[in-house]
Coordinates of C-alpha atoms and ligand atoms in Angstrom, one line a residue:
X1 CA 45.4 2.9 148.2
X2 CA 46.2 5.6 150.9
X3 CA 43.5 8.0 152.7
X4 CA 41.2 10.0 150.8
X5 CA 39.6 12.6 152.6
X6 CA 36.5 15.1 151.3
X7 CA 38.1 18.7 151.0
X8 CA 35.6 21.3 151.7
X9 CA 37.2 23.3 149.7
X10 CA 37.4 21.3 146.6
X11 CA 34.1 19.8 147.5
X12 CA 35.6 16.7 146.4
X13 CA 37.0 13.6 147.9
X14 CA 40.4 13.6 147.2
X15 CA 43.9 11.1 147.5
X16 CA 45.4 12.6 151.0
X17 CA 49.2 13.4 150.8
X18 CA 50.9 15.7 152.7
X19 CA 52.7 18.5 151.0
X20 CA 56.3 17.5 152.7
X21 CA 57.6 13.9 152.7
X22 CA 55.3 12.0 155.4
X23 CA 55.0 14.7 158.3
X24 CA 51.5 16.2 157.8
X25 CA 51.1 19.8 159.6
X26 CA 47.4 19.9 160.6
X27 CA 45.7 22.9 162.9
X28 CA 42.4 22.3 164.7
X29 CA 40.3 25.2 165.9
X30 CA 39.8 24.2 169.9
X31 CA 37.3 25.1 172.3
X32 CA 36.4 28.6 173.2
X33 CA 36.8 28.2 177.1
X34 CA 33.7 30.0 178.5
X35 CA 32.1 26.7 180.0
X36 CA 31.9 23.3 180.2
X37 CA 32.5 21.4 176.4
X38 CA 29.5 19.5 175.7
X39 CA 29.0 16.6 174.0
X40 CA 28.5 18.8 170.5
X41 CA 31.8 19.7 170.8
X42 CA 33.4 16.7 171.9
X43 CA 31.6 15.0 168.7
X44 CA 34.2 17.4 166.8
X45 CA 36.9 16.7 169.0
X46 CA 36.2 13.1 168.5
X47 CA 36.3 13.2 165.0
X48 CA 39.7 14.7 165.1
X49 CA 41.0 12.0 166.9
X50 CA 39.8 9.6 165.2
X51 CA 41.4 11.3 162.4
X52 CA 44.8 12.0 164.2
X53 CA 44.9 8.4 165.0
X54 CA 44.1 7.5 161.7
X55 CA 47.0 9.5 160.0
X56 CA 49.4 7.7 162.4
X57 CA 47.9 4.2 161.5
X58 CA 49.0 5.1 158.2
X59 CA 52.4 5.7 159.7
X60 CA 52.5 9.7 159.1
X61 CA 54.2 12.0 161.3
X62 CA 51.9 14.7 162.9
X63 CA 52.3 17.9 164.3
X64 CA 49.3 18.9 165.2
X65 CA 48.0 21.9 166.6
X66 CA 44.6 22.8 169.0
X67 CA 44.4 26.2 170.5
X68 CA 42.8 27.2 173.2
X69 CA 40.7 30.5 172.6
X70 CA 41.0 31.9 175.9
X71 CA 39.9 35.7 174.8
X72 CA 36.9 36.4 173.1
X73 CA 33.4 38.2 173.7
X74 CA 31.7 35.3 175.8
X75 CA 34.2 34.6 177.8
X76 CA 34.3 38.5 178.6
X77 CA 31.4 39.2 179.2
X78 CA 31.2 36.1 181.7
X79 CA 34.0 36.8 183.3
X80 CA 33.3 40.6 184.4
X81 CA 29.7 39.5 185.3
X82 CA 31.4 37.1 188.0
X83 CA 33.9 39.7 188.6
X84 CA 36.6 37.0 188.3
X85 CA 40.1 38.2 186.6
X86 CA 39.8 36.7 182.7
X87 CA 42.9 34.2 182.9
X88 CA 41.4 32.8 186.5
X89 CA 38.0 32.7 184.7
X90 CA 38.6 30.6 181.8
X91 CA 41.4 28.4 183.4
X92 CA 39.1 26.4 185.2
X93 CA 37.5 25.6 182.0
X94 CA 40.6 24.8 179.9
X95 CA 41.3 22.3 183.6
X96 CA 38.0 21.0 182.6
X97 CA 38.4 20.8 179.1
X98 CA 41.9 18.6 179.0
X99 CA 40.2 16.3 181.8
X100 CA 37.6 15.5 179.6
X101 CA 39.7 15.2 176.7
X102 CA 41.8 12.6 178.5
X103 CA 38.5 10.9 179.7
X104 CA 37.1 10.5 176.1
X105 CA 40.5 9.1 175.7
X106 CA 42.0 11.5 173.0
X107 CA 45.7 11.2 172.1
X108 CA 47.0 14.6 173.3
X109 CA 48.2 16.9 170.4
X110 CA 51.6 18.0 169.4
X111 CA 51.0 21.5 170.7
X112 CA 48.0 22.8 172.4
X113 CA 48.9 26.6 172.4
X114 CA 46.4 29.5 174.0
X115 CA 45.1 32.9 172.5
X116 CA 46.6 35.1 175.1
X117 CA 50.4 33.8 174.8
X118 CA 50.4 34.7 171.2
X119 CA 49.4 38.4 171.0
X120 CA 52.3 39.7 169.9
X121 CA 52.3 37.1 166.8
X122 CA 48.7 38.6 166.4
X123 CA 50.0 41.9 166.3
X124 CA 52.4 41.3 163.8
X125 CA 50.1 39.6 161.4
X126 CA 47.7 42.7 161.1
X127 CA 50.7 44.8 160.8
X128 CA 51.6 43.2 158.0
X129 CA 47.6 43.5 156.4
X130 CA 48.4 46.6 157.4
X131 CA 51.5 47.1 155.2
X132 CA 49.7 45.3 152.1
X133 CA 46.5 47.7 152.1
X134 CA 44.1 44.9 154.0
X135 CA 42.7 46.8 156.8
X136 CA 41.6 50.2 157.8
X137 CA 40.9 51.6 161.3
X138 CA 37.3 53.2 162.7
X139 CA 37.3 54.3 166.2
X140 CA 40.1 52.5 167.3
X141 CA 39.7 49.0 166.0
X142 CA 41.2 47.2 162.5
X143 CA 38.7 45.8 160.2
X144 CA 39.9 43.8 157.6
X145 CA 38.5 45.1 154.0
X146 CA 37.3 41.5 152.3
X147 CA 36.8 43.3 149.0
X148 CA 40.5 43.7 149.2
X149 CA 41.0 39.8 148.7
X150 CA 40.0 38.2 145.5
X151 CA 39.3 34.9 147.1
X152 CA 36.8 36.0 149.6
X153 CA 34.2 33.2 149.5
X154 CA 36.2 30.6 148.2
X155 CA 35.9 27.8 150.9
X156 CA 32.1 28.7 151.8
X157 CA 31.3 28.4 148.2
X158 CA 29.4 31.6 148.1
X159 CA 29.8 34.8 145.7
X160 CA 30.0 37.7 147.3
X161 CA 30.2 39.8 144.4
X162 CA 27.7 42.4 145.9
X163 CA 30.0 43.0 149.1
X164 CA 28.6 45.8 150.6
X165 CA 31.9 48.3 151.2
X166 CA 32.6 49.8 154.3
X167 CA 29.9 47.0 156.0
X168 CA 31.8 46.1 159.1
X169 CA 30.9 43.5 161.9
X170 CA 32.6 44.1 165.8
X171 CA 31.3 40.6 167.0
X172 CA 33.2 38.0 165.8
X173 CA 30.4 34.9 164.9
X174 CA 27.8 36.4 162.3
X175 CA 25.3 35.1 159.9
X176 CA 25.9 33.2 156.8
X177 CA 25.6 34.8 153.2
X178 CA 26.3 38.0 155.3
X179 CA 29.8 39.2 154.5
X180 CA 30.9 41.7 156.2
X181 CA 34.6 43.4 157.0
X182 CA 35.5 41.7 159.8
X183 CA 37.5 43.0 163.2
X184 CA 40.8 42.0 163.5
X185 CA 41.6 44.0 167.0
X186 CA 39.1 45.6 169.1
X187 CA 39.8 48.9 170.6
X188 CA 39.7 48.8 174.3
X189 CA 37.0 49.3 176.5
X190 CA 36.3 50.7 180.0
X191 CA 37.7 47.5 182.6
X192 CA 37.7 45.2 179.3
X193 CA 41.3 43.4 179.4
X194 CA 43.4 45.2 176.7
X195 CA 47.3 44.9 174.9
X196 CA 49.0 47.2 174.0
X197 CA 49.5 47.3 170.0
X198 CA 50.9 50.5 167.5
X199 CA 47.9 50.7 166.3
X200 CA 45.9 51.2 170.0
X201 CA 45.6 49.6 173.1
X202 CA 42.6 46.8 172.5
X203 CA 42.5 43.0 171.9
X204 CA 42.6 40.8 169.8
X205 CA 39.5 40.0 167.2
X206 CA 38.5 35.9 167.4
X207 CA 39.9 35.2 163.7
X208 CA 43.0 36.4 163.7
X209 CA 43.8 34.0 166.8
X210 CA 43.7 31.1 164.6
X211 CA 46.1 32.5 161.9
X212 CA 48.7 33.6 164.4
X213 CA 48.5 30.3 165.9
X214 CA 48.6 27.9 162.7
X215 CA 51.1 30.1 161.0
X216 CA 53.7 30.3 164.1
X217 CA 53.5 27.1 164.5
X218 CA 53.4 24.8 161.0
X219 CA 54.2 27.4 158.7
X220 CA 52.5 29.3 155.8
X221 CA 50.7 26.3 154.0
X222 CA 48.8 23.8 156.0
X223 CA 48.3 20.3 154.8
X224 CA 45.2 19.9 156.8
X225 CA 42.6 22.3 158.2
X226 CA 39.7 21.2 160.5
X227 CA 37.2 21.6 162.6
X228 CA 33.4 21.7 163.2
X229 CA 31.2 22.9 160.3
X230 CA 29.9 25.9 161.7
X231 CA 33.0 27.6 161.4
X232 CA 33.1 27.1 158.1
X233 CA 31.8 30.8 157.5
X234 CA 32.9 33.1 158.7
X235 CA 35.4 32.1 160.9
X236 CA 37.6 29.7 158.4
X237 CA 36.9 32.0 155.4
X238 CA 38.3 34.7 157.1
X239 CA 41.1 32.8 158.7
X240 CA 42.1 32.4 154.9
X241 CA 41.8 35.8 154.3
X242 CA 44.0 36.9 157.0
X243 CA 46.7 34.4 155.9
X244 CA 46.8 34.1 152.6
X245 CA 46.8 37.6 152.4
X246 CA 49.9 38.2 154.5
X247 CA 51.4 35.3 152.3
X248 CA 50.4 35.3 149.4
X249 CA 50.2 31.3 149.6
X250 CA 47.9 28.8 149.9
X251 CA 46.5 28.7 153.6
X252 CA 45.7 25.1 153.8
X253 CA 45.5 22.4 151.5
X254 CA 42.7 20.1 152.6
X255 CA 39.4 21.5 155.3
X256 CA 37.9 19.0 157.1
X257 CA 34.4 19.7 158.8
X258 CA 32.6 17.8 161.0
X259 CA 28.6 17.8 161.2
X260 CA 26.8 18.7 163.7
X261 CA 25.7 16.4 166.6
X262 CA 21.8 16.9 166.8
X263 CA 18.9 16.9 169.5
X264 CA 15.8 16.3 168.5
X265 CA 17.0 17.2 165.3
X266 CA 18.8 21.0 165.7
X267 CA 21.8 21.6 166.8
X268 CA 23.4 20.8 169.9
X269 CA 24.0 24.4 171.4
X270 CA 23.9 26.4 174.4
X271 CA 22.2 28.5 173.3
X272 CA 19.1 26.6 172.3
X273 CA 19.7 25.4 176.3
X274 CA 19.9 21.9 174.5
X275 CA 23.3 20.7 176.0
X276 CA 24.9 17.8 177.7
X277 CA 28.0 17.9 179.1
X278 CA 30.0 14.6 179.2
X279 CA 30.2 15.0 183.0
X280 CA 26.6 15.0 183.1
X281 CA 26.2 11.3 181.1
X282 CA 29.0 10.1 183.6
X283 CA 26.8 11.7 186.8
X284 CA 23.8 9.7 185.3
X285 CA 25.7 6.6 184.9
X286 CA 26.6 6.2 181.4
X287 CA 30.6 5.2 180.6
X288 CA 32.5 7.6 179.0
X289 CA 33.5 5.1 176.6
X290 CA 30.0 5.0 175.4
X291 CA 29.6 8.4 174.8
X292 CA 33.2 8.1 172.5
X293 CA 31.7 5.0 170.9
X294 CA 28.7 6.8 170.0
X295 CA 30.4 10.1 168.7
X296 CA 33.1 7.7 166.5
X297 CA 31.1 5.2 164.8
X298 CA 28.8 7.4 162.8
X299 CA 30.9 8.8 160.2
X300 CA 31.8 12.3 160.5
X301 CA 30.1 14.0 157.5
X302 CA 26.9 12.9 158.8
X303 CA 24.4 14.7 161.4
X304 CA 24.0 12.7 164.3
X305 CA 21.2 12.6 166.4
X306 CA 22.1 12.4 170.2
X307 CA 19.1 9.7 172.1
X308 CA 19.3 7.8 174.8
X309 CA 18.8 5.1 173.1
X310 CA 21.7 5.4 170.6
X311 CA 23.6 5.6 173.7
X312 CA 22.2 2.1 175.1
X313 CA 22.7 0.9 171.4
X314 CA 26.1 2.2 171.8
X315 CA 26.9 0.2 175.6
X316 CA 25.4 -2.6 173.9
X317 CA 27.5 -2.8 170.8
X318 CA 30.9 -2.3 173.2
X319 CA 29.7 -4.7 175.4
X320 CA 29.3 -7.5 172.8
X321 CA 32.7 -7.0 171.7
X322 CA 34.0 -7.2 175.3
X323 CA 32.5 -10.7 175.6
X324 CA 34.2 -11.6 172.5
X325 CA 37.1 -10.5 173.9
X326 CA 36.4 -12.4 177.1
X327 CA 35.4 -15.6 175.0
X328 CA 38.6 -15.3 173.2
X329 CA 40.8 -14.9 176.8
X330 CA 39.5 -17.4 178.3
X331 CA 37.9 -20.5 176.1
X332 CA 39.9 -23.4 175.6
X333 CA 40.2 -24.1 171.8
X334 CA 41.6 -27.3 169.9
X335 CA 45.0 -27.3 168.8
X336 CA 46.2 -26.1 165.3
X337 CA 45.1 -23.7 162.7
X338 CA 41.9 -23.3 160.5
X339 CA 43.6 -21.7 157.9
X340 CA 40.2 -20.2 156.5
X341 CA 39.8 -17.9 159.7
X342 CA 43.3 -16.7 159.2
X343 CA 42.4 -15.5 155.5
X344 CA 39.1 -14.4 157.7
X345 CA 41.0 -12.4 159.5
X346 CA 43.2 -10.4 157.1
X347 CA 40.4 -9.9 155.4
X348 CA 38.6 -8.2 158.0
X349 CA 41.6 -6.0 158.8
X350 CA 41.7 -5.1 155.0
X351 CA 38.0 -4.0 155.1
X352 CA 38.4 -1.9 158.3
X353 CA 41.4 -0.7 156.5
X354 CA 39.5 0.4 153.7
X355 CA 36.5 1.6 155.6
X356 CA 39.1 4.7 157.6
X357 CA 40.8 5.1 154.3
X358 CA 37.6 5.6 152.3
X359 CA 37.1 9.2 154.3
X360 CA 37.2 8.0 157.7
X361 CA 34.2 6.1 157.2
X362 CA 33.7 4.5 160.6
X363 CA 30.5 2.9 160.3
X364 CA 32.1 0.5 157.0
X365 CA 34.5 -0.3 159.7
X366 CA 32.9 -1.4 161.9
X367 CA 30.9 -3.3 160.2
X368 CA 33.9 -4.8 158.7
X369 CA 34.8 -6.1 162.8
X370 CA 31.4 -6.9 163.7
X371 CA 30.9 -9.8 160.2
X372 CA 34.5 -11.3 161.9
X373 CA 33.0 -11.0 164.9
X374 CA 29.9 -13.0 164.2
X375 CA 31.8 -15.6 161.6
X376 CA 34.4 -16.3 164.1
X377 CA 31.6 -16.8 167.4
X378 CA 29.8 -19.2 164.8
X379 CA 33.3 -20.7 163.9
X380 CA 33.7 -21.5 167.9
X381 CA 30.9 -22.9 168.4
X382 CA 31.1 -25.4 165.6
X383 CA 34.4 -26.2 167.2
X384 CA 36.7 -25.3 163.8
X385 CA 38.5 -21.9 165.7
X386 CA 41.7 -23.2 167.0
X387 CA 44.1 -22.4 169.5
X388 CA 45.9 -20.9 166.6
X389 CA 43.3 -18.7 165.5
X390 CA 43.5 -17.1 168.9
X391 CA 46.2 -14.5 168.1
X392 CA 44.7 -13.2 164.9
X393 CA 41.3 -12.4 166.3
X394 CA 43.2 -10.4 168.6
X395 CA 44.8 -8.7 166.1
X396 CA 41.5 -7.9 164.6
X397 CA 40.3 -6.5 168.0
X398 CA 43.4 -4.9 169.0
X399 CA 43.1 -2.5 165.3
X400 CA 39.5 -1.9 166.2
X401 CA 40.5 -0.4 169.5
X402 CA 43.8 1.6 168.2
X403 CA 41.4 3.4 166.6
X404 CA 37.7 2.8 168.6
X405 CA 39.4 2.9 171.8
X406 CA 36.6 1.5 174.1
X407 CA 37.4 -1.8 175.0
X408 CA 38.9 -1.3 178.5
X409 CA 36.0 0.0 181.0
X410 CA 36.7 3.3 182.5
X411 CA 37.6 2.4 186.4
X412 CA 35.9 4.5 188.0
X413 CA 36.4 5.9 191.7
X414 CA 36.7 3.1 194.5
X415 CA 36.4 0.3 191.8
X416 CA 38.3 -2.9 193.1
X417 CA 41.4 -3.0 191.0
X418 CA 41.4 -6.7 188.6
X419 CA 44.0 -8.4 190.7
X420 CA 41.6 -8.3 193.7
X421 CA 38.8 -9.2 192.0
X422 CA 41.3 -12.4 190.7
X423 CA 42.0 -12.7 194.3
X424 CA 38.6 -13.2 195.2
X425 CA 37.9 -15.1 191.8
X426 CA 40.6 -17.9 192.9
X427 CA 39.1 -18.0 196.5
X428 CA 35.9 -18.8 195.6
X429 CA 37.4 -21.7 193.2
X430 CA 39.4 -22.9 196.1
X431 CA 35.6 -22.5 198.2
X432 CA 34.0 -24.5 195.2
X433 CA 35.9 -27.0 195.4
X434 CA 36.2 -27.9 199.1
X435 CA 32.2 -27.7 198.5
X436 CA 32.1 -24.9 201.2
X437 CA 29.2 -23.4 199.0
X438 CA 28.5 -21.0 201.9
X439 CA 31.7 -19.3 201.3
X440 CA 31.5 -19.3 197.1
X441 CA 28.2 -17.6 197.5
X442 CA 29.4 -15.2 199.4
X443 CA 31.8 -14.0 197.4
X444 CA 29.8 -13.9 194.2
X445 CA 27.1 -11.5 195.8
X446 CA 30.4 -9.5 197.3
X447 CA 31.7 -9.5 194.0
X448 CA 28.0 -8.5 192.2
X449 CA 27.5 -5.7 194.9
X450 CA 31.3 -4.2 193.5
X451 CA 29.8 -4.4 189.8
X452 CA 31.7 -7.5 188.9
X453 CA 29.5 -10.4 187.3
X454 CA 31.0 -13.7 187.2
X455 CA 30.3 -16.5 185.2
X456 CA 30.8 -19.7 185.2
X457 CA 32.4 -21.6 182.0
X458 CA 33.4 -25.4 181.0
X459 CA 37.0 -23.7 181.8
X460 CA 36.4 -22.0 185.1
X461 CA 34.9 -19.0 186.4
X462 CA 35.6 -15.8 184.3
X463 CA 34.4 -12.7 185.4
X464 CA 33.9 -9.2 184.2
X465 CA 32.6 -6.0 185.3
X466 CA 29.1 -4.3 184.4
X467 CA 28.9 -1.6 181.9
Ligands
AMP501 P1 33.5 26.3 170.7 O1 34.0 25.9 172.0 O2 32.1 26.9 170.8 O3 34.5 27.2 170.0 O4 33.3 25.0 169.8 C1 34.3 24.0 169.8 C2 34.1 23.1 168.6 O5 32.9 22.4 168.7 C3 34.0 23.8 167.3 O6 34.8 23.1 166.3 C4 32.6 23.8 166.9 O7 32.4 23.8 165.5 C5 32.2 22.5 167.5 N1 30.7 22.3 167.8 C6 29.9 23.2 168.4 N2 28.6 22.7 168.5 C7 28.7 21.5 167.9 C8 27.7 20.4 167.6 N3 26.4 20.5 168.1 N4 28.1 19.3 167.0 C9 29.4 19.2 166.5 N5 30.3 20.1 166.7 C10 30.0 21.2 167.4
ZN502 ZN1 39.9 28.7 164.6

């Protein structure tokens, strides 16, 4: 069985295969670079890639797109209040933006392409609207007519039958149910940044951004679609109106939406003033790899609720696999096989298969790692987990983190690096044992006051650092 994935517009799980041998053309609407990301958006980000890594577990090719949306009202707006130029405005943010990206430890996408270095693409494509009869101009700016398009509603499921002609929207994020002709370039205004275009200096509207993008770049018909579920309406339904109606083709074959990440139950936004940014979690001491653990491991069609304490929860859970990992480095097991904990083993890997196959379902596979995990620390203590079993259960591990990716502690600034902390490990030993206790001790509290905790085992001292 391969990956089936829930298609928003099908609202159906269905078998995933891309549309062109193995290489699977996916875009991913990216961050709007105003401010800081918070951790709202980085639970979408983190979805997708869990999802990108996920596609090349099952040994696809991707080329993947994220754009950066580096125009827009907001980031207007903002801008000219500072009185900062636009690009030296938002490029601070985007700095931000890929830092944190590489913090929460995403693998980097094939392309990551901005707004502003596509406008000529952007022209073109409401040319051509232009040419087929789509749009129509007031007062300098393009509307795209939605009655015009047959499928207008499709993906958001709603009937628009009753589309009130002519009704035309100049801000690019409105409300649901409400549809409306939408702006596709915005005529300049006074010390606004502008293009030049044949039909009016002005700039581009935010939908049209994201079918330049996807269309330069993987061609007319996506195999996947995604991002978070508000823009499900408007922004995604019109991003299929814009392409499919310069193609005539299918935009994209599968939409993928995340939920929404929650506090106290509504939506994580800045608007509501309800926001963390991952910097602030790190600033009050929490690992970044936490955060990502939390974001992953509840599945991705569900709302999440941010706490506290599901962050503790989530330290905890990464913590007890790190001791497993530790147990498994350093304990000294008997020699040969059990080969029950082998079939153990590839059974576990089969059930976390399953569980990322079965829509990316995170939480079934984890489960799947945490039952080994608790059969094979019950199998050591009984004494039946061999030296042999050793290099499965790091197999088992090592799958968990190609996907989970939180089993190596962030290092953070001035940390000692591990082959000091060994150093100082093998000193100590060497202390021990000339009984200069004096000297041990001191190195244990020099070691504690660095944020290293040692321990000592049947097998020597071990050590590892506090979460
Ligand atoms: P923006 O930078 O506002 O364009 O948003 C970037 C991404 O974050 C988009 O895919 C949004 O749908 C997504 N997003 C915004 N708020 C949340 C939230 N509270 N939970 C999950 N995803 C979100
Ligand atoms: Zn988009």
């Amino acid at each position: 069985m391969g990956i089936r994935l829930y298609n928003s517009l099908t609202l159906q799980v269905e078998d995933f295969v891309p549309s062109d041998s193995n290489a699977v053309r996916m875009y991913t609407c990216g961050p709007t670079v105003y401010s800081f990301a918070h951790i709202g958006n980085l639970r979408t980000f983190t979805f997708n890639d869990i999802l990108r890594r996920w596609l090349r577990a099952r040994d696809f090719v991707l080329h993947d797109v994220m754009n950066i949306t580096d125009v827009e009202d907001k980031i207007i707006r903002n801008s000219m209040a500072k009185g900062i130029p636009m690009g030296e405005y938002t490029q601070q943010y985007e700095k931000a933006f890929i830092e944190d990206c590489a913090t929460m430890r995403f693998v980097p996408p094939w392309r990551l392409v901005r707004a502003t270095e596509h406008i000529p693409e952007m022209v073109a494509m409401i040319e051509k609207l232009h040419e087929k009869g789509f749009t129509y101009e007031s007062d300098g700016s393009v509307y795209y007519r939605i009655g015009r398009f047959p499928g207008y509603g499709k993906l958001s499921h709603n009937d628009f039958g009753g589309i009130r002609a002519g009704a035309r929207v100049d801000v690019d994020e409105y409300d649901k149910d409400d549809a409306r002709d939408f702006v596709l370039w915005k005529a300049r205004k006074e010390n606004e940044p502008f293009w030049e275009a044949p039909f009016g200096n002005g700039r581009p509207g935010w939908h049209i951004e994201c079918s330049a993008m996807a269309t330069k770049y993987l061609g007319d018909t996506l195999d996947i679609h995604a991002g978070g579920i508000d823009l499900l309406f408007p922004h995604h339904e019109n991003e299929i109106a814009q392409s499919e109606g310069c193609s005539g083709k299918p935009f994209a074959r599968f939409w993928l939406h995340c939920e929404h990440l929650l506090v106290d139950f509504s939506k994580m936004s800045k608007s509501l003033g309800n926001i963390y940014t991952l910097r602030e979690l790190i600033e009050m001491g929490h690992a970044p790899e936490t955060v990502r653990y939390l974001l992953a491991s509840v599945p991705y069609r569900k709302k999440l609720n941010f706490s506290f304490d599901g962050l503790k929860a989530a330290a905890t859970s990464i913590e007890r696999l790190r001791n497993y990992a530790l147990r498994l480095n350093t304990d000294k097991y008997p020699d040969g096989v059990s080969e029950p904990l082998e079939a153990r083993a590839v059974k576990a890997l089969a059930d976390f298969d399953a569980g990322m196959d079965d829509d990316l379902n995170t939480a079934e596979a984890l489960a799947a790692i945490y039952e080994y995990v608790r059969d094979t620390n019950s199998a050591m203590d009984a004494g039946d987990f061999k030296a042999g079993n050793v290099a499965s259960a790091k197999r088992v591990l090592e799958k968990f983190d190609s996907v989970f990716e939180v089993l190596a502690p962030s290092v953070t600034e001035g940390a000692l690096p591990d082959a000091a902390i060994d150093a100082l490990v093998a000193e100590r030993s060497l202390a021990k044992k000339n009984k200069d206790f004096k000297r041990s001790d001191e190195i244990r509290a020099e070691l504690l006051a660095m944020g290293v905790i040692l321990e000592d085992t049947k097998d020597g001292a071990r050590w590892k650092r506090k979460s």
